[in-house]
Amino acid sequence: MTQFQRFLAKRLAIAVMLTLIAVSVIFVVLRLLPGSPFEALVTSGNLNQQQITEIRALYGLDEPMWRQYINYMSSILSFQFGYSILRSQPVWEVLEPRLINTLILLVPALVTTAILSSGLGMYAGWNRGSALEKVSIITTTFLRSTPVFITAIFFIIVFSYSLDVVPAFGMRSITASPDGYVETFLSLDFLHHYILPFSVAVLYYSGDFLLLARNGVVEKQGSEFLKLHRAKGLSEMQQLARAGRNSMLPILTYFALRLGMIFQGLILLEVVFGWPGIGRELVLAIQQQDYPLVQASVFIMALAVIIANLAADVLYAYFDPTVSTGGGGAA
């Protein structure tokens, strides 16, 4: 087994261990919450105590905690998420459209800001001390430091209520009834609702990519390989292109990490815009203490983050020969 293969096996083992810890924490935290998912139904008179007892038995909530944990682990790790308590639907039927809605919103936003902000950051870093560098750093840092719901509310006030150019909430008009994903996402009505949350997401992600790209190019300025290219007569833009290409690894690694975190959605963004994504669905499920729905949602989010971290580690170890896969620092 090569050193890289041993490194990969170690990272896979860590990923499996983190997954087990994550799903265990989900189980414990949900059981520690006060109340139960049935209290509202009892209070409203929709169910009596005998019906509640029967439903608890159906979901295995009347069994000892250790047996609930074993059943939970076996089902969640086999991706058998069961049925939502309050919706009476298979959990995956509830989550799948919400997850797709989140990905449709955030993946294009992440790709767009990674390309535009990285390009701008590289150019700003190459022209260090310029007005462009100062303005871009201040603007993107301000946007990244501002809570996303504040930016979202500001955009709604300006573009929805003051200028009335785009809708404030939702993913489609109330009267719209599209059939399938094609009619849903390839329509002017969807695009009209999409512009505002997409723009806020792009601005929110922009600061990190810009600073990573800018810092990478600044570090490469004055390096020996650029002096060689300058001696060969390459133009400033050609030198910038080579400096940017050699500073891409941190950007690609961060992109992989952010891509994993997208599966949890920008919860506050989805709540403010009323976007029917997985983050908003998780908030509602927690409020209603819908155990199967919360467990599946958090498991998907945790698994995506763990896989993204694993991918980032492997990317760094594979593409950067100065990173030691033996855990001993730089080679």
Short mmCIF file of C-alpha atoms in Angstrom, two decimals:
data_model
loop_
_atom_site.label_atom_id
_atom_site.label_comp_id
_atom_site.label_asym_id
_atom_site.label_seq_id
_atom_site.Cartn_x
_atom_site.Cartn_y
_atom_site.Cartn_z
CA MET A 1 0.00 0.00 0.00
CA THR A 2 1.39 3.38 -1.03
CA GLN A 3 1.62 6.36 1.28
CA PHE A 4 -1.29 8.05 -0.51
CA GLN A 5 -3.43 4.89 -0.20
CA ARG A 6 -2.71 4.75 3.55
CA PHE A 7 -3.64 8.42 3.80
CA LEU A 8 -6.89 7.78 1.92
CA ALA A 9 -7.77 4.78 4.12
CA LYS A 10 -7.13 6.87 7.25
CA ARG A 11 -9.35 9.70 5.99
CA LEU A 12 -12.11 7.23 5.05
CA ALA A 13 -11.98 5.73 8.56
CA ILE A 14 -12.22 9.22 10.08
CA ALA A 15 -15.19 10.03 7.80
CA VAL A 16 -17.03 6.86 8.89
CA MET A 17 -16.37 7.64 12.57
CA LEU A 18 -17.61 11.23 12.16
CA THR A 19 -20.76 9.97 10.44
CA LEU A 20 -21.51 7.62 13.34
CA ILE A 21 -20.92 10.41 15.85
CA ALA A 22 -23.11 12.81 13.89
CA VAL A 23 -26.09 10.45 13.66
CA SER A 24 -25.74 9.58 17.36
CA VAL A 25 -25.79 13.26 18.33
CA ILE A 26 -28.92 13.76 16.21
CA PHE A 27 -30.67 10.93 18.07
CA VAL A 28 -29.73 12.18 21.55
CA VAL A 29 -30.51 15.86 20.95
CA LEU A 30 -33.97 15.13 19.54
CA ARG A 31 -34.88 13.01 22.57
CA LEU A 32 -33.70 15.75 24.94
CA LEU A 33 -36.07 18.34 23.46
CA PRO A 34 -39.04 19.15 25.71
CA GLY A 35 -42.49 18.02 24.61
CA SER A 36 -43.38 15.64 21.81
CA PRO A 37 -44.64 15.82 18.21
CA PHE A 38 -48.11 14.78 19.40
CA GLU A 39 -48.83 17.58 21.88
CA ALA A 40 -50.28 19.96 19.27
CA LEU A 41 -52.50 17.20 17.91
CA VAL A 42 -53.82 16.38 21.38
CA THR A 43 -54.38 20.05 22.22
CA SER A 44 -56.28 20.66 18.97
CA GLY A 45 -58.46 17.61 19.63
CA ASN A 46 -57.44 15.82 16.43
CA LEU A 47 -56.17 12.76 18.35
CA ASN A 48 -57.09 11.19 21.67
CA GLN A 49 -54.64 9.52 24.02
CA GLN A 50 -55.36 6.00 22.77
CA GLN A 51 -54.62 7.04 19.17
CA ILE A 52 -51.41 8.71 20.35
CA THR A 53 -50.34 5.47 22.06
CA GLU A 54 -50.98 3.50 18.89
CA ILE A 55 -48.97 5.95 16.78
CA ARG A 56 -46.08 5.89 19.26
CA ALA A 57 -46.02 2.11 19.00
CA LEU A 58 -46.12 2.35 15.20
CA TYR A 59 -43.01 4.54 15.19
CA GLY A 60 -41.28 2.52 17.93
CA LEU A 61 -41.31 5.44 20.36
CA ASP A 62 -42.72 3.26 23.15
CA GLU A 63 -39.66 0.97 23.15
CA PRO A 64 -36.63 1.33 25.45
CA MET A 65 -34.16 4.00 24.40
CA TRP A 66 -31.40 1.52 23.53
CA ARG A 67 -33.70 -0.37 21.16
CA GLN A 68 -34.85 2.91 19.58
CA TYR A 69 -31.18 3.76 19.02
CA ILE A 70 -30.40 0.42 17.34
CA ASN A 71 -33.47 0.68 15.09
CA TYR A 72 -32.58 4.29 14.29
CA MET A 73 -28.97 3.48 13.37
CA SER A 74 -29.92 0.53 11.19
CA SER A 75 -32.54 2.55 9.31
CA ILE A 76 -30.64 5.83 8.90
CA LEU A 77 -27.40 4.18 7.74
CA SER A 78 -29.33 2.12 5.18
CA PHE A 79 -31.08 5.31 3.96
CA GLN A 80 -34.47 3.96 5.05
CA PHE A 81 -35.80 7.20 6.51
CA GLY A 82 -39.33 6.00 7.27
CA TYR A 83 -42.46 8.16 7.41
CA SER A 84 -42.96 11.72 8.56
CA ILE A 85 -45.05 11.72 11.74
CA LEU A 86 -47.09 14.83 11.01
CA ARG A 87 -47.20 14.65 7.20
CA SER A 88 -47.95 10.92 6.93
CA GLN A 89 -45.65 10.70 3.89
CA PRO A 90 -42.38 8.89 3.27
CA VAL A 91 -39.62 11.19 4.51
CA TRP A 92 -37.75 11.10 1.20
CA GLU A 93 -40.88 12.21 -0.69
CA VAL A 94 -40.97 15.25 1.57
CA LEU A 95 -37.23 16.01 1.40
CA GLU A 96 -36.42 15.31 -2.25
CA PRO A 97 -38.19 18.34 -3.80
CA ARG A 98 -36.92 20.59 -0.99
CA LEU A 99 -33.36 19.40 -1.49
CA ILE A 100 -33.60 19.97 -5.25
CA ASN A 101 -34.99 23.48 -4.66
CA THR A 102 -32.01 24.26 -2.42
CA LEU A 103 -29.48 22.91 -4.92
CA ILE A 104 -31.14 24.77 -7.81
CA LEU A 105 -30.75 28.01 -5.86
CA LEU A 106 -27.33 27.63 -4.25
CA VAL A 107 -25.19 25.56 -6.65
CA PRO A 108 -25.45 28.08 -9.53
CA ALA A 109 -24.89 30.89 -7.02
CA LEU A 110 -21.77 29.19 -5.66
CA VAL A 111 -20.36 28.46 -9.14
CA THR A 112 -21.08 32.01 -10.31
CA THR A 113 -19.45 33.70 -7.33
CA ALA A 114 -16.48 31.28 -7.40
CA ILE A 115 -15.72 32.26 -11.01
CA LEU A 116 -16.43 35.99 -10.80
CA SER A 117 -15.04 36.65 -7.31
CA SER A 118 -11.92 34.55 -7.90
CA GLY A 119 -11.20 36.37 -11.17
CA LEU A 120 -11.73 39.75 -9.52
CA GLY A 121 -9.63 38.72 -6.52
CA MET A 122 -6.72 37.62 -8.71
CA TYR A 123 -6.80 40.89 -10.65
CA ALA A 124 -7.02 42.91 -7.43
CA GLY A 125 -4.13 40.99 -5.90
CA TRP A 126 -1.99 41.51 -8.98
CA ASN A 127 -2.68 45.27 -8.75
CA ARG A 128 -1.93 45.46 -5.06
CA GLY A 129 -2.62 48.81 -3.43
CA SER A 130 -5.00 49.93 -6.18
CA ALA A 131 -8.41 51.47 -5.56
CA LEU A 132 -10.00 48.33 -7.04
CA GLU A 133 -8.31 46.14 -4.44
CA LYS A 134 -9.37 48.33 -1.54
CA VAL A 135 -12.98 48.73 -2.68
CA SER A 136 -13.44 45.03 -3.53
CA ILE A 137 -12.02 43.85 -0.20
CA ILE A 138 -14.08 46.30 1.85
CA THR A 139 -17.30 45.58 -0.07
CA THR A 140 -17.08 41.77 -0.06
CA THR A 141 -15.90 41.64 3.56
CA PHE A 142 -18.87 43.80 4.57
CA LEU A 143 -21.28 41.56 2.65
CA ARG A 144 -19.75 38.39 4.13
CA SER A 145 -19.81 39.80 7.67
CA THR A 146 -23.41 40.99 7.44
CA PRO A 147 -25.93 38.28 8.42
CA VAL A 148 -27.51 36.96 5.24
CA PHE A 149 -31.04 37.69 6.47
CA ILE A 150 -30.16 41.39 6.88
CA THR A 151 -28.94 41.59 3.28
CA ALA A 152 -32.02 39.65 2.14
CA ILE A 153 -34.43 41.99 3.96
CA PHE A 154 -32.62 45.04 2.55
CA PHE A 155 -32.92 43.67 -1.00
CA ILE A 156 -36.62 42.90 -0.46
CA ILE A 157 -37.28 46.45 0.78
CA VAL A 158 -35.43 48.03 -2.14
CA PHE A 159 -36.26 45.80 -5.11
CA SER A 160 -39.62 44.33 -4.12
CA TYR A 161 -41.40 47.02 -2.12
CA SER A 162 -39.75 50.27 -3.24
CA LEU A 163 -39.02 49.52 -6.92
CA ASP A 164 -41.53 46.65 -7.32
CA VAL A 165 -39.42 44.89 -9.97
CA VAL A 166 -39.28 41.36 -8.50
CA PRO A 167 -41.45 39.32 -6.10
CA ALA A 168 -40.46 39.25 -2.45
CA PHE A 169 -41.33 35.68 -1.51
CA GLY A 170 -41.73 32.16 -2.81
CA MET A 171 -40.46 30.21 -5.79
CA ARG A 172 -43.45 30.72 -8.08
CA SER A 173 -46.72 32.66 -8.28
CA ILE A 174 -49.64 31.45 -6.19
CA THR A 175 -51.68 30.72 -9.31
CA ALA A 176 -48.87 28.78 -11.03
CA SER A 177 -49.29 25.00 -11.23
CA PRO A 178 -46.28 23.59 -13.10
CA ASP A 179 -46.10 19.88 -13.85
CA GLY A 180 -42.65 18.43 -13.20
CA TYR A 181 -39.22 19.97 -12.77
CA VAL A 182 -38.86 21.16 -16.37
CA GLU A 183 -41.99 23.34 -16.25
CA THR A 184 -41.06 24.49 -12.75
CA PHE A 185 -37.49 25.62 -13.33
CA LEU A 186 -37.59 26.58 -17.02
CA SER A 187 -40.22 29.29 -16.81
CA LEU A 188 -40.21 33.08 -16.69
CA ASP A 189 -42.28 32.96 -13.50
CA PHE A 190 -39.58 30.94 -11.73
CA LEU A 191 -36.83 33.21 -13.08
CA HIS A 192 -38.72 36.24 -11.79
CA HIS A 193 -38.78 34.78 -8.26
CA TYR A 194 -35.23 33.42 -8.57
CA ILE A 195 -33.35 36.67 -9.24
CA LEU A 196 -33.46 38.14 -5.74
CA PRO A 197 -32.42 35.12 -3.58
CA PHE A 198 -29.82 34.15 -6.20
CA SER A 199 -28.27 37.62 -6.09
CA VAL A 200 -28.14 37.66 -2.29
CA ALA A 201 -26.51 34.21 -2.24
CA VAL A 202 -23.88 35.29 -4.80
CA LEU A 203 -22.98 38.36 -2.74
CA TYR A 204 -22.89 36.35 0.49
CA TYR A 205 -20.38 33.83 -0.90
CA SER A 206 -18.25 36.40 -2.77
CA GLY A 207 -15.97 37.59 0.05
CA ASP A 208 -14.29 34.26 0.81
CA PHE A 209 -13.44 33.46 -2.81
CA LEU A 210 -12.18 36.98 -3.52
CA LEU A 211 -9.84 37.02 -0.52
CA LEU A 212 -8.54 33.50 -1.20
CA ALA A 213 -7.77 34.38 -4.83
CA ARG A 214 -6.27 37.74 -3.94
CA ASN A 215 -4.02 36.31 -1.22
CA GLY A 216 -2.90 33.47 -3.49
CA VAL A 217 -1.79 35.85 -6.25
CA VAL A 218 -0.08 38.19 -3.75
CA GLU A 219 1.95 35.24 -2.43
CA LYS A 220 3.01 34.29 -5.96
CA GLN A 221 4.21 37.79 -6.89
CA GLY A 222 7.99 37.94 -6.82
CA SER A 223 8.32 34.15 -7.03
CA GLU A 224 11.07 32.61 -9.14
CA PHE A 225 8.78 31.09 -11.74
CA LEU A 226 7.18 34.48 -12.44
CA LYS A 227 10.59 36.11 -12.78
CA LEU A 228 11.39 33.47 -15.38
CA HIS A 229 8.15 34.18 -17.28
CA ARG A 230 8.88 37.91 -17.12
CA ALA A 231 12.35 37.31 -18.54
CA LYS A 232 10.73 35.37 -21.40
CA GLY A 233 8.78 38.50 -22.30
CA LEU A 234 5.30 37.45 -21.18
CA SER A 235 2.78 40.26 -20.80
CA GLU A 236 1.30 41.28 -17.44
CA MET A 237 -1.97 39.43 -18.15
CA GLN A 238 -0.08 36.26 -19.15
CA GLN A 239 1.91 36.43 -15.92
CA LEU A 240 -1.32 36.97 -13.97
CA ALA A 241 -2.88 33.93 -15.65
CA ARG A 242 0.04 31.75 -14.57
CA ALA A 243 0.05 33.16 -11.03
CA GLY A 244 -3.70 32.57 -10.80
CA ARG A 245 -3.41 29.01 -12.07
CA ASN A 246 -0.76 28.24 -9.45
CA SER A 247 -2.96 29.63 -6.65
CA MET A 248 -6.10 27.66 -7.56
CA LEU A 249 -5.73 24.78 -5.09
CA PRO A 250 -7.01 26.65 -1.98
CA ILE A 251 -9.95 27.95 -4.05
CA LEU A 252 -10.83 24.46 -5.33
CA THR A 253 -10.56 23.05 -1.81
CA TYR A 254 -12.79 25.76 -0.37
CA PHE A 255 -15.25 25.24 -3.22
CA ALA A 256 -15.47 21.52 -2.32
CA LEU A 257 -16.13 22.38 1.33
CA ARG A 258 -18.77 24.96 0.44
CA LEU A 259 -20.43 22.55 -1.96
CA GLY A 260 -20.87 20.05 0.88
CA MET A 261 -22.33 22.72 3.14
CA ILE A 262 -24.85 23.69 0.46
CA PHE A 263 -26.91 20.61 1.37
CA GLN A 264 -27.89 22.33 4.60
CA GLY A 265 -29.01 25.36 2.63
CA LEU A 266 -28.76 28.96 3.73
CA ILE A 267 -31.50 28.47 6.30
CA LEU A 268 -32.12 32.15 7.08
CA LEU A 269 -32.07 33.04 3.38
CA GLU A 270 -34.71 30.40 2.66
CA VAL A 271 -36.83 31.51 5.60
CA VAL A 272 -36.73 35.22 4.65
CA PHE A 273 -37.57 34.58 0.99
CA GLY A 274 -40.03 31.80 1.75
CA TRP A 275 -37.95 29.54 -0.50
CA PRO A 276 -39.17 25.92 -0.13
CA GLY A 277 -35.71 24.45 0.47
CA ILE A 278 -34.34 21.85 2.85
CA GLY A 279 -33.15 24.47 5.36
CA ARG A 280 -36.62 25.96 5.74
CA GLU A 281 -38.13 22.48 5.92
CA LEU A 282 -35.71 21.57 8.72
CA VAL A 283 -36.79 24.62 10.75
CA LEU A 284 -40.45 23.62 10.41
CA ALA A 285 -39.69 19.97 11.25
CA ILE A 286 -37.80 20.99 14.42
CA GLN A 287 -40.66 23.23 15.52
CA GLN A 288 -43.06 20.32 15.05
CA GLN A 289 -40.62 17.76 16.50
CA ASP A 290 -41.11 15.50 13.51
CA TYR A 291 -38.35 13.05 14.49
CA PRO A 292 -37.98 11.06 11.24
CA LEU A 293 -37.93 14.24 9.13
CA VAL A 294 -35.39 16.01 11.34
CA GLN A 295 -33.18 12.92 11.60
CA ALA A 296 -33.08 12.42 7.84
CA SER A 297 -32.49 16.13 7.11
CA VAL A 298 -29.61 16.52 9.54
CA PHE A 299 -28.11 13.18 8.47
CA ILE A 300 -28.06 14.26 4.80
CA MET A 301 -26.49 17.59 5.74
CA ALA A 302 -23.86 16.05 8.02
CA LEU A 303 -22.98 13.36 5.48
CA ALA A 304 -22.56 15.96 2.73
CA VAL A 305 -20.20 18.03 4.89
CA ILE A 306 -18.15 14.97 5.88
CA ILE A 307 -17.83 13.82 2.26
CA ALA A 308 -16.85 17.36 1.20
CA ASN A 309 -14.14 17.50 3.88
CA LEU A 310 -12.85 14.13 2.73
CA ALA A 311 -12.79 15.34 -0.88
CA ALA A 312 -10.94 18.51 0.15
CA ASP A 313 -8.30 16.51 2.05
CA VAL A 314 -7.79 14.17 -0.89
CA LEU A 315 -7.58 17.07 -3.37
CA TYR A 316 -4.88 18.75 -1.34
CA ALA A 317 -2.87 15.57 -0.81
CA TYR A 318 -3.15 14.48 -4.44
CA PHE A 319 -2.44 17.76 -6.23
CA ASP A 320 0.00 19.44 -3.84
CA PRO A 321 3.29 17.48 -3.53
CA THR A 322 4.41 19.73 -0.64
CA VAL A 323 1.63 18.35 1.59
CA SER A 324 2.65 15.24 3.50
CA THR A 325 0.16 12.38 3.43
CA GLY A 326 1.89 10.86 6.40
CA GLY A 327 0.58 13.55 8.72
CA GLY A 328 4.00 15.02 9.39
CA GLY A 329 3.53 18.42 7.80
CA ALA A 330 5.30 19.64 4.72
CA ALA A 331 7.53 17.19 2.90
#
